[in-house]
Amino acid sequence: MATVLQKTTHSAPKLEAMTHLPRLGLRGRTAAEYLSNAGFIPPNAPNRLTRAPSGELLLRLSNSEYVLLGAKEDEGMRVSALEAEAPKAGENSLYFLPRRDSHAWFCLSGERRVEVMSKLCGVDLSPKAFAHDAIAQTSVASASAIVAGDGQGEAFHLLVDSALAEYFQEALVDAMAEFGTR
Amino acid sequence: MKLMPCPLNGLRNITEFTYGGEVTGMPNPNTATDTEWADYVFNKTNPAGVVREWWLHNASGYWFIAERDTVTDHIRKTFDPGELFTQRVDFSPSAASSASATKENPL
């Protein structure tokens, strides 16, 4: 089960630690083809994501780099299975990237999540400027981070250097404090 | 606030970027003399005017090229390096350096 890091009122923002869930990076000329064969739909442009019916998020970070985030519903089993089948690095121009070690993962939800993020991030993440399937690779609380929608317009997924996890969590909780948390 | 247009991520605060030096032609590492290689690695032209430079967008780890006027600090355009570099360059050690490395480190 994901850990809820901050108790909230009904409409207040909620922060969940998702770092325990599997996630996987793929890079290379054949990465999109590999993901398609595995049953995922690769986004058709960089900085876009697709949401699988089973809940996984597939983030396209550049022309040939992807990050696959496991679904909370099945504790990321589908991504774990894919991870276990990792081919030899460079085979067919495909490289698996161990994102579990490199990135901490948080999920910020609630109606006022945009206001929370506006205190920490220079990119406009309001619905009119930031689609639910959009990604912003930018600076959040002075740390390089990946901000991704959830494909449904209900939450932001945040990936940050794992060494900054504690600092990043404190910065988010601090930013959330004025929005009705208790 | 100074902004820079990243070809991958769009307009961003300049603090999200790191300068990576002038774009210069690389001599063939297998045939260049030490003087030519040192000139490529260490010496910069540093012209007053429009220059092509490498820039890194830190958050995405994306390297791109910018055309910037060093007099006015105006960024004329930015683009993907794939427009200039169309072939992969593999660095295979020369026979001499391989033998040297083997001699120094038998493992």
PDB file of C-alpha atoms in Angstrom:
ATOM      1  CA  MET A   1       0.000   0.000   0.000  1.00  0.00           C
ATOM      2  CA  ALA A   2       1.195   3.519  -0.808  1.00  0.00           C
ATOM      3  CA  THR A   3       1.910   5.640   2.235  1.00  0.00           C
ATOM      4  CA  VAL A   4      -0.178   8.786   2.662  1.00  0.00           C
ATOM      5  CA  LEU A   5       2.277  11.390   3.859  1.00  0.00           C
ATOM      6  CA  GLN A   6      -0.136  14.135   4.793  1.00  0.00           C
ATOM      7  CA  LYS A   7      -3.632  13.959   6.261  1.00  0.00           C
ATOM      8  CA  THR A   8      -5.977  16.199   4.335  1.00  0.00           C
ATOM      9  CA  THR A   9      -9.423  17.706   4.268  1.00  0.00           C
ATOM     10  CA  HIS A  10     -11.750  16.621   1.449  1.00  0.00           C
ATOM     11  CA  SER A  11     -10.575  19.115  -1.192  1.00  0.00           C
ATOM     12  CA  ALA A  12      -7.077  19.692   0.130  1.00  0.00           C
ATOM     13  CA  PRO A  13      -4.022  18.345  -1.654  1.00  0.00           C
ATOM     14  CA  LYS A  14      -2.789  14.871  -0.778  1.00  0.00           C
ATOM     15  CA  LEU A  15       0.764  13.596  -1.096  1.00  0.00           C
ATOM     16  CA  GLU A  16       1.524   9.915  -1.497  1.00  0.00           C
ATOM     17  CA  ALA A  17       4.925   8.223  -1.479  1.00  0.00           C
ATOM     18  CA  MET A  18       5.090   5.911  -4.488  1.00  0.00           C
ATOM     19  CA  THR A  19       8.794   5.106  -4.355  1.00  0.00           C
ATOM     20  CA  HIS A  20       8.186   1.496  -3.340  1.00  0.00           C
ATOM     21  CA  LEU A  21       6.416   0.762  -6.626  1.00  0.00           C
ATOM     22  CA  PRO A  22       8.361  -0.646  -9.601  1.00  0.00           C
ATOM     23  CA  ARG A  23       9.416   1.687 -12.413  1.00  0.00           C
ATOM     24  CA  LEU A  24      11.615   1.176 -15.377  1.00  0.00           C
ATOM     25  CA  GLY A  25      13.448   3.267 -17.969  1.00  0.00           C
ATOM     26  CA  LEU A  26      14.022   2.234 -21.562  1.00  0.00           C
ATOM     27  CA  ARG A  27      16.153   3.952 -24.115  1.00  0.00           C
ATOM     28  CA  GLY A  28      17.178   3.248 -27.694  1.00  0.00           C
ATOM     29  CA  ARG A  29      16.024   3.180 -31.297  1.00  0.00           C
ATOM     30  CA  THR A  30      13.845   0.111 -30.726  1.00  0.00           C
ATOM     31  CA  ALA A  31      12.416   1.125 -27.335  1.00  0.00           C
ATOM     32  CA  ALA A  32       9.005   2.112 -28.757  1.00  0.00           C
ATOM     33  CA  GLU A  33       8.737  -1.151 -30.670  1.00  0.00           C
ATOM     34  CA  TYR A  34       9.711  -3.144 -27.557  1.00  0.00           C
ATOM     35  CA  LEU A  35       7.070  -1.396 -25.468  1.00  0.00           C
ATOM     36  CA  SER A  36       4.420  -1.918 -28.151  1.00  0.00           C
ATOM     37  CA  ASN A  37       5.198  -5.622 -28.222  1.00  0.00           C
ATOM     38  CA  ALA A  38       4.830  -5.662 -24.428  1.00  0.00           C
ATOM     39  CA  GLY A  39       1.282  -4.316 -24.784  1.00  0.00           C
ATOM     40  CA  PHE A  40       1.832  -0.614 -24.045  1.00  0.00           C
ATOM     41  CA  ILE A  41       1.014   2.312 -26.318  1.00  0.00           C
ATOM     42  CA  PRO A  42       4.038   4.622 -26.695  1.00  0.00           C
ATOM     43  CA  PRO A  43       3.092   8.343 -26.742  1.00  0.00           C
ATOM     44  CA  ASN A  44       3.429   9.893 -30.183  1.00  0.00           C
ATOM     45  CA  ALA A  45       5.539  12.857 -29.034  1.00  0.00           C
ATOM     46  CA  PRO A  46       8.180  13.629 -26.392  1.00  0.00           C
ATOM     47  CA  ASN A  47       6.909  15.011 -23.075  1.00  0.00           C
ATOM     48  CA  ARG A  48       3.623  13.119 -23.420  1.00  0.00           C
ATOM     49  CA  LEU A  49       2.351  10.043 -21.585  1.00  0.00           C
ATOM     50  CA  THR A  50      -0.186   7.302 -22.077  1.00  0.00           C
ATOM     51  CA  ARG A  51      -2.115   5.479 -19.380  1.00  0.00           C
ATOM     52  CA  ALA A  52      -2.660   1.743 -19.811  1.00  0.00           C
ATOM     53  CA  PRO A  53      -6.113   0.343 -18.896  1.00  0.00           C
ATOM     54  CA  SER A  54      -4.376  -1.561 -16.086  1.00  0.00           C
ATOM     55  CA  GLY A  55      -3.064   1.726 -14.613  1.00  0.00           C
ATOM     56  CA  GLU A  56       0.600   1.884 -15.710  1.00  0.00           C
ATOM     57  CA  LEU A  57       1.868   5.232 -16.998  1.00  0.00           C
ATOM     58  CA  LEU A  58       4.246   5.298 -19.957  1.00  0.00           C
ATOM     59  CA  LEU A  59       6.197   8.558 -20.085  1.00  0.00           C
ATOM     60  CA  ARG A  60       8.062   9.580 -23.224  1.00  0.00           C
ATOM     61  CA  LEU A  61      10.924  11.845 -22.141  1.00  0.00           C
ATOM     62  CA  SER A  62      12.634  12.350 -25.511  1.00  0.00           C
ATOM     63  CA  ASN A  63      12.564  10.871 -28.999  1.00  0.00           C
ATOM     64  CA  SER A  64      13.959   7.543 -27.796  1.00  0.00           C
ATOM     65  CA  GLU A  65      13.699   7.520 -23.982  1.00  0.00           C
ATOM     66  CA  TYR A  66      10.763   6.216 -21.944  1.00  0.00           C
ATOM     67  CA  VAL A  67       9.880   5.661 -18.285  1.00  0.00           C
ATOM     68  CA  LEU A  68       7.271   3.126 -17.278  1.00  0.00           C
ATOM     69  CA  LEU A  69       5.587   3.646 -13.890  1.00  0.00           C
ATOM     70  CA  GLY A  70       3.956   0.655 -12.222  1.00  0.00           C
ATOM     71  CA  ALA A  71       0.274   0.659 -11.305  1.00  0.00           C
ATOM     72  CA  LYS A  72      -0.768   1.057  -7.678  1.00  0.00           C
ATOM     73  CA  GLU A  73      -3.618  -1.409  -8.239  1.00  0.00           C
ATOM     74  CA  ASP A  74      -1.353  -4.425  -8.796  1.00  0.00           C
ATOM     75  CA  GLU A  75       1.723  -3.119  -6.911  1.00  0.00           C
ATOM     76  CA  GLY A  76       3.507  -2.722 -10.250  1.00  0.00           C
ATOM     77  CA  MET A  77       3.617  -6.440 -11.037  1.00  0.00           C
ATOM     78  CA  ARG A  78       3.346  -5.896 -14.781  1.00  0.00           C
ATOM     79  CA  VAL A  79       6.375  -3.590 -14.766  1.00  0.00           C
ATOM     80  CA  SER A  80       8.300  -5.984 -12.518  1.00  0.00           C
ATOM     81  CA  ALA A  81       7.671  -8.771 -15.004  1.00  0.00           C
ATOM     82  CA  LEU A  82       8.992  -6.626 -17.852  1.00  0.00           C
ATOM     83  CA  GLU A  83      12.023  -5.681 -15.757  1.00  0.00           C
ATOM     84  CA  ALA A  84      12.822  -9.368 -15.205  1.00  0.00           C
ATOM     85  CA  GLU A  85      12.985  -9.920 -18.958  1.00  0.00           C
ATOM     86  CA  ALA A  86      15.585  -7.194 -19.520  1.00  0.00           C
ATOM     87  CA  PRO A  87      17.658  -8.057 -22.587  1.00  0.00           C
ATOM     88  CA  LYS A  88      21.419  -7.613 -22.671  1.00  0.00           C
ATOM     89  CA  ALA A  89      22.304  -3.893 -22.712  1.00  0.00           C
ATOM     90  CA  GLY A  90      22.616  -2.605 -26.255  1.00  0.00           C
ATOM     91  CA  GLU A  91      21.002  -5.639 -27.863  1.00  0.00           C
ATOM     92  CA  ASN A  92      18.871  -4.367 -30.756  1.00  0.00           C
ATOM     93  CA  SER A  93      19.887  -0.814 -29.744  1.00  0.00           C
ATOM     94  CA  LEU A  94      17.825  -1.093 -26.531  1.00  0.00           C
ATOM     95  CA  TYR A  95      18.968  -0.183 -23.036  1.00  0.00           C
ATOM     96  CA  PHE A  96      17.036  -0.755 -19.801  1.00  0.00           C
ATOM     97  CA  LEU A  97      17.619   1.973 -17.199  1.00  0.00           C
ATOM     98  CA  PRO A  98      17.246   1.140 -13.483  1.00  0.00           C
ATOM     99  CA  ARG A  99      14.917   3.958 -12.427  1.00  0.00           C
ATOM    100  CA  ARG A 100      14.101   2.357  -9.060  1.00  0.00           C
ATOM    101  CA  ASP A 101      17.517   3.370  -7.755  1.00  0.00           C
ATOM    102  CA  SER A 102      17.807   6.735  -9.430  1.00  0.00           C
ATOM    103  CA  HIS A 103      14.427   8.353  -8.817  1.00  0.00           C
ATOM    104  CA  ALA A 104      12.098   8.850  -5.857  1.00  0.00           C
ATOM    105  CA  TRP A 105       8.420   9.021  -6.826  1.00  0.00           C
ATOM    106  CA  PHE A 106       5.589  11.045  -5.291  1.00  0.00           C
ATOM    107  CA  CYS A 107       1.968  11.554  -6.279  1.00  0.00           C
ATOM    108  CA  LEU A 108       0.260  14.866  -5.545  1.00  0.00           C
ATOM    109  CA  SER A 109      -3.519  14.873  -5.920  1.00  0.00           C
ATOM    110  CA  GLY A 110      -6.467  17.018  -4.870  1.00  0.00           C
ATOM    111  CA  GLU A 111      -8.223  19.997  -6.422  1.00  0.00           C
ATOM    112  CA  ARG A 112      -5.620  22.496  -5.206  1.00  0.00           C
ATOM    113  CA  ARG A 113      -2.565  20.592  -6.441  1.00  0.00           C
ATOM    114  CA  VAL A 114      -1.944  23.221  -9.165  1.00  0.00           C
ATOM    115  CA  GLU A 115      -1.745  25.970  -6.553  1.00  0.00           C
ATOM    116  CA  VAL A 116       0.723  23.903  -4.510  1.00  0.00           C
ATOM    117  CA  MET A 117       2.941  23.340  -7.528  1.00  0.00           C
ATOM    118  CA  SER A 118       2.777  27.018  -8.542  1.00  0.00           C
ATOM    119  CA  LYS A 119       4.692  27.801  -5.340  1.00  0.00           C
ATOM    120  CA  LEU A 120       7.520  25.445  -6.296  1.00  0.00           C
ATOM    121  CA  CYS A 121       7.703  25.377 -10.079  1.00  0.00           C
ATOM    122  CA  GLY A 122       7.941  28.020 -12.827  1.00  0.00           C
ATOM    123  CA  VAL A 123       6.036  26.012 -15.435  1.00  0.00           C
ATOM    124  CA  ASP A 124       2.299  26.690 -15.708  1.00  0.00           C
ATOM    125  CA  LEU A 125       0.656  23.406 -14.661  1.00  0.00           C
ATOM    126  CA  SER A 126      -2.928  24.674 -14.731  1.00  0.00           C
ATOM    127  CA  PRO A 127      -5.341  22.560 -16.834  1.00  0.00           C
ATOM    128  CA  LYS A 128      -5.548  25.187 -19.589  1.00  0.00           C
ATOM    129  CA  ALA A 129      -1.768  25.036 -20.155  1.00  0.00           C
ATOM    130  CA  PHE A 130      -0.832  21.534 -19.009  1.00  0.00           C
ATOM    131  CA  ALA A 131      -2.848  18.641 -20.408  1.00  0.00           C
ATOM    132  CA  HIS A 132      -3.552  15.574 -18.288  1.00  0.00           C
ATOM    133  CA  ASP A 133      -1.185  13.585 -20.528  1.00  0.00           C
ATOM    134  CA  ALA A 134       1.614  16.187 -20.489  1.00  0.00           C
ATOM    135  CA  ILE A 135       5.071  16.017 -18.911  1.00  0.00           C
ATOM    136  CA  ALA A 136       7.311  18.869 -17.747  1.00  0.00           C
ATOM    137  CA  GLN A 137      10.973  18.156 -17.108  1.00  0.00           C
ATOM    138  CA  THR A 138      11.868  21.178 -15.081  1.00  0.00           C
ATOM    139  CA  SER A 139      13.022  22.603 -11.768  1.00  0.00           C
ATOM    140  CA  VAL A 140      10.737  21.982  -8.764  1.00  0.00           C
ATOM    141  CA  ALA A 141      11.788  23.424  -5.395  1.00  0.00           C
ATOM    142  CA  SER A 142      15.192  24.075  -7.019  1.00  0.00           C
ATOM    143  CA  ALA A 143      15.622  20.373  -7.829  1.00  0.00           C
ATOM    144  CA  SER A 144      15.532  18.866 -11.308  1.00  0.00           C
ATOM    145  CA  ALA A 145      12.332  16.881 -11.528  1.00  0.00           C
ATOM    146  CA  ILE A 146       9.897  15.221 -13.890  1.00  0.00           C
ATOM    147  CA  VAL A 147       6.293  16.377 -13.455  1.00  0.00           C
ATOM    148  CA  ALA A 148       3.778  14.154 -15.199  1.00  0.00           C
ATOM    149  CA  GLY A 149       0.004  14.194 -15.375  1.00  0.00           C
ATOM    150  CA  ASP A 150      -1.880  11.023 -14.537  1.00  0.00           C
ATOM    151  CA  GLY A 151      -3.770  10.693 -17.812  1.00  0.00           C
ATOM    152  CA  GLN A 152      -7.033  11.484 -16.013  1.00  0.00           C
ATOM    153  CA  GLY A 153      -6.586  15.057 -14.770  1.00  0.00           C
ATOM    154  CA  GLU A 154      -6.631  14.122 -11.093  1.00  0.00           C
ATOM    155  CA  ALA A 155      -2.983  14.118  -9.972  1.00  0.00           C
ATOM    156  CA  PHE A 156       0.626  14.940 -10.715  1.00  0.00           C
ATOM    157  CA  HIS A 157       3.325  12.295 -10.539  1.00  0.00           C
ATOM    158  CA  LEU A 158       6.701  13.680  -9.476  1.00  0.00           C
ATOM    159  CA  LEU A 159      10.050  11.978 -10.039  1.00  0.00           C
ATOM    160  CA  VAL A 160      13.163  13.408  -8.457  1.00  0.00           C
ATOM    161  CA  ASP A 161      16.735  12.297  -7.736  1.00  0.00           C
ATOM    162  CA  SER A 162      16.439   9.730  -4.946  1.00  0.00           C
ATOM    163  CA  ALA A 163      19.177  11.485  -2.954  1.00  0.00           C
ATOM    164  CA  LEU A 164      16.830  14.499  -2.687  1.00  0.00           C
ATOM    165  CA  ALA A 165      13.759  12.512  -1.612  1.00  0.00           C
ATOM    166  CA  GLU A 166      13.632  13.703   1.999  1.00  0.00           C
ATOM    167  CA  TYR A 167      14.250  17.349   1.093  1.00  0.00           C
ATOM    168  CA  PHE A 168      11.708  17.171  -1.733  1.00  0.00           C
ATOM    169  CA  GLN A 169       9.047  15.652   0.512  1.00  0.00           C
ATOM    170  CA  GLU A 170       9.570  18.356   3.130  1.00  0.00           C
ATOM    171  CA  ALA A 171       9.339  21.083   0.461  1.00  0.00           C
ATOM    172  CA  LEU A 172       6.062  19.650  -0.847  1.00  0.00           C
ATOM    173  CA  VAL A 173       4.537  19.215   2.606  1.00  0.00           C
ATOM    174  CA  ASP A 174       5.552  22.775   3.466  1.00  0.00           C
ATOM    175  CA  ALA A 175       3.973  24.111   0.265  1.00  0.00           C
ATOM    176  CA  MET A 176       0.775  22.148   0.976  1.00  0.00           C
ATOM    177  CA  ALA A 177       0.402  23.463   4.523  1.00  0.00           C
ATOM    178  CA  GLU A 178      -1.659  26.561   3.647  1.00  0.00           C
ATOM    179  CA  PHE A 179      -4.264  24.652   1.628  1.00  0.00           C
ATOM    180  CA  GLY A 180      -6.371  23.200   4.384  1.00  0.00           C
ATOM    181  CA  THR A 181      -4.242  20.358   5.567  1.00  0.00           C
ATOM    182  CA  ARG A 182      -4.756  19.329   9.144  1.00  0.00           C
TER     183      ARG A 182
ATOM    184  CA  MET B   1      14.209  36.752 -15.894  1.00  0.00           C
ATOM    185  CA  LYS B   2      16.214  35.425 -18.823  1.00  0.00           C
ATOM    186  CA  LEU B   3      14.532  32.635 -20.738  1.00  0.00           C
ATOM    187  CA  MET B   4      15.895  30.103 -23.217  1.00  0.00           C
ATOM    188  CA  PRO B   5      13.884  28.051 -25.719  1.00  0.00           C
ATOM    189  CA  CYS B   6      14.797  24.369 -25.382  1.00  0.00           C
ATOM    190  CA  PRO B   7      14.053  22.416 -28.586  1.00  0.00           C
ATOM    191  CA  LEU B   8      12.674  19.534 -26.498  1.00  0.00           C
ATOM    192  CA  ASN B   9      11.062  21.213 -23.493  1.00  0.00           C
ATOM    193  CA  GLY B  10      10.086  24.691 -24.679  1.00  0.00           C
ATOM    194  CA  LEU B  11      10.753  28.063 -23.048  1.00  0.00           C
ATOM    195  CA  ARG B  12      12.462  27.727 -19.667  1.00  0.00           C
ATOM    196  CA  ASN B  13      14.293  29.786 -17.074  1.00  0.00           C
ATOM    197  CA  ILE B  14      17.997  30.108 -17.943  1.00  0.00           C
ATOM    198  CA  THR B  15      18.863  28.614 -14.543  1.00  0.00           C
ATOM    199  CA  GLU B  16      17.649  25.237 -15.878  1.00  0.00           C
ATOM    200  CA  PHE B  17      20.527  25.168 -18.389  1.00  0.00           C
ATOM    201  CA  THR B  18      24.273  24.565 -18.328  1.00  0.00           C
ATOM    202  CA  TYR B  19      26.687  25.963 -20.909  1.00  0.00           C
ATOM    203  CA  GLY B  20      28.736  23.305 -22.692  1.00  0.00           C
ATOM    204  CA  GLY B  21      31.233  25.222 -24.831  1.00  0.00           C
ATOM    205  CA  GLU B  22      31.564  26.145 -28.493  1.00  0.00           C
ATOM    206  CA  VAL B  23      30.550  23.730 -31.224  1.00  0.00           C
ATOM    207  CA  THR B  24      33.725  22.852 -33.100  1.00  0.00           C
ATOM    208  CA  GLY B  25      34.692  20.170 -35.567  1.00  0.00           C
ATOM    209  CA  MET B  26      36.391  17.181 -33.958  1.00  0.00           C
ATOM    210  CA  PRO B  27      39.620  15.991 -35.591  1.00  0.00           C
ATOM    211  CA  ASN B  28      39.966  12.254 -36.213  1.00  0.00           C
ATOM    212  CA  PRO B  29      41.191  10.909 -32.825  1.00  0.00           C
ATOM    213  CA  ASN B  30      43.161   8.146 -34.548  1.00  0.00           C
ATOM    214  CA  THR B  31      45.118  10.389 -36.898  1.00  0.00           C
ATOM    215  CA  ALA B  32      45.269  13.787 -35.099  1.00  0.00           C
ATOM    216  CA  THR B  33      48.581  14.890 -33.625  1.00  0.00           C
ATOM    217  CA  ASP B  34      48.778  15.679 -29.908  1.00  0.00           C
ATOM    218  CA  THR B  35      48.928  19.383 -30.777  1.00  0.00           C
ATOM    219  CA  GLU B  36      45.776  19.182 -32.909  1.00  0.00           C
ATOM    220  CA  TRP B  37      43.932  17.221 -30.202  1.00  0.00           C
ATOM    221  CA  ALA B  38      45.010  19.598 -27.434  1.00  0.00           C
ATOM    222  CA  ASP B  39      43.879  22.527 -29.583  1.00  0.00           C
ATOM    223  CA  TYR B  40      40.465  20.870 -30.009  1.00  0.00           C
ATOM    224  CA  VAL B  41      40.101  20.082 -26.302  1.00  0.00           C
ATOM    225  CA  PHE B  42      41.491  23.225 -24.664  1.00  0.00           C
ATOM    226  CA  ASN B  43      41.536  26.209 -27.046  1.00  0.00           C
ATOM    227  CA  LYS B  44      38.432  28.247 -27.777  1.00  0.00           C
ATOM    228  CA  THR B  45      37.858  30.824 -30.528  1.00  0.00           C
ATOM    229  CA  ASN B  46      35.735  33.092 -28.298  1.00  0.00           C
ATOM    230  CA  PRO B  47      34.552  35.416 -31.103  1.00  0.00           C
ATOM    231  CA  ALA B  48      32.602  38.655 -30.642  1.00  0.00           C
ATOM    232  CA  GLY B  49      29.410  37.911 -32.548  1.00  0.00           C
ATOM    233  CA  VAL B  50      27.196  34.958 -33.342  1.00  0.00           C
ATOM    234  CA  VAL B  51      28.580  31.635 -32.148  1.00  0.00           C
ATOM    235  CA  ARG B  52      27.189  28.100 -31.991  1.00  0.00           C
ATOM    236  CA  GLU B  53      27.299  26.633 -28.496  1.00  0.00           C
ATOM    237  CA  TRP B  54      26.419  23.390 -26.723  1.00  0.00           C
ATOM    238  CA  TRP B  55      23.821  23.750 -23.967  1.00  0.00           C
ATOM    239  CA  LEU B  56      22.392  21.181 -21.571  1.00  0.00           C
ATOM    240  CA  HIS B  57      18.856  21.236 -20.192  1.00  0.00           C
ATOM    241  CA  ASN B  58      19.599  19.906 -16.710  1.00  0.00           C
ATOM    242  CA  ALA B  59      16.217  18.437 -15.798  1.00  0.00           C
ATOM    243  CA  SER B  60      15.936  16.304 -18.940  1.00  0.00           C
ATOM    244  CA  GLY B  61      19.653  15.681 -19.580  1.00  0.00           C
ATOM    245  CA  TYR B  62      19.130  16.918 -23.131  1.00  0.00           C
ATOM    246  CA  TRP B  63      22.038  18.451 -25.070  1.00  0.00           C
ATOM    247  CA  PHE B  64      21.234  20.859 -27.878  1.00  0.00           C
ATOM    248  CA  ILE B  65      22.864  23.640 -29.886  1.00  0.00           C
ATOM    249  CA  ALA B  66      22.169  27.356 -29.557  1.00  0.00           C
ATOM    250  CA  GLU B  67      23.184  30.222 -31.813  1.00  0.00           C
ATOM    251  CA  ARG B  68      23.982  33.106 -29.494  1.00  0.00           C
ATOM    252  CA  ASP B  69      25.364  36.607 -30.099  1.00  0.00           C
ATOM    253  CA  THR B  70      28.161  36.987 -27.560  1.00  0.00           C
ATOM    254  CA  VAL B  71      28.008  40.799 -27.834  1.00  0.00           C
ATOM    255  CA  THR B  72      24.299  41.258 -27.090  1.00  0.00           C
ATOM    256  CA  ASP B  73      23.720  37.870 -25.349  1.00  0.00           C
ATOM    257  CA  HIS B  74      20.733  37.424 -27.679  1.00  0.00           C
ATOM    258  CA  ILE B  75      19.849  33.787 -28.421  1.00  0.00           C
ATOM    259  CA  ARG B  76      18.987  33.673 -32.139  1.00  0.00           C
ATOM    260  CA  LYS B  77      17.817  30.067 -32.279  1.00  0.00           C
ATOM    261  CA  THR B  78      18.210  26.654 -30.693  1.00  0.00           C
ATOM    262  CA  PHE B  79      18.018  23.278 -32.407  1.00  0.00           C
ATOM    263  CA  ASP B  80      18.571  19.544 -31.993  1.00  0.00           C
ATOM    264  CA  PRO B  81      22.172  18.421 -32.641  1.00  0.00           C
ATOM    265  CA  GLY B  82      20.764  15.787 -34.993  1.00  0.00           C
ATOM    266  CA  GLU B  83      20.505  18.591 -37.571  1.00  0.00           C
ATOM    267  CA  LEU B  84      24.312  18.857 -37.638  1.00  0.00           C
ATOM    268  CA  PHE B  85      25.473  15.418 -36.532  1.00  0.00           C
ATOM    269  CA  THR B  86      23.905  12.678 -38.585  1.00  0.00           C
ATOM    270  CA  GLN B  87      26.333   9.835 -37.934  1.00  0.00           C
ATOM    271  CA  ARG B  88      27.289   8.009 -34.746  1.00  0.00           C
ATOM    272  CA  VAL B  89      30.995   8.233 -33.844  1.00  0.00           C
ATOM    273  CA  ASP B  90      32.448   5.162 -32.154  1.00  0.00           C
ATOM    274  CA  PHE B  91      35.713   5.534 -30.285  1.00  0.00           C
ATOM    275  CA  SER B  92      37.772   2.392 -30.661  1.00  0.00           C
ATOM    276  CA  PRO B  93      41.163   2.516 -28.964  1.00  0.00           C
ATOM    277  CA  SER B  94      44.153   2.380 -31.275  1.00  0.00           C
ATOM    278  CA  ALA B  95      46.340  -0.736 -31.204  1.00  0.00           C
ATOM    279  CA  ALA B  96      49.132   1.191 -29.483  1.00  0.00           C
ATOM    280  CA  SER B  97      46.940   2.508 -26.634  1.00  0.00           C
ATOM    281  CA  SER B  98      45.311  -0.930 -26.165  1.00  0.00           C
ATOM    282  CA  ALA B  99      48.718  -2.547 -25.764  1.00  0.00           C
ATOM    283  CA  SER B 100      49.752   0.160 -23.315  1.00  0.00           C
ATOM    284  CA  ALA B 101      46.602  -0.289 -21.209  1.00  0.00           C
ATOM    285  CA  THR B 102      47.082  -4.076 -21.120  1.00  0.00           C
ATOM    286  CA  LYS B 103      50.663  -3.677 -19.979  1.00  0.00           C
ATOM    287  CA  GLU B 104      49.721  -1.287 -17.162  1.00  0.00           C
ATOM    288  CA  ASN B 105      46.640  -3.208 -16.015  1.00  0.00           C
ATOM    289  CA  PRO B 106      46.822  -6.935 -16.762  1.00  0.00           C
ATOM    290  CA  LEU B 107      43.296  -7.448 -15.325  1.00  0.00           C
TER     291      LEU B 107
END
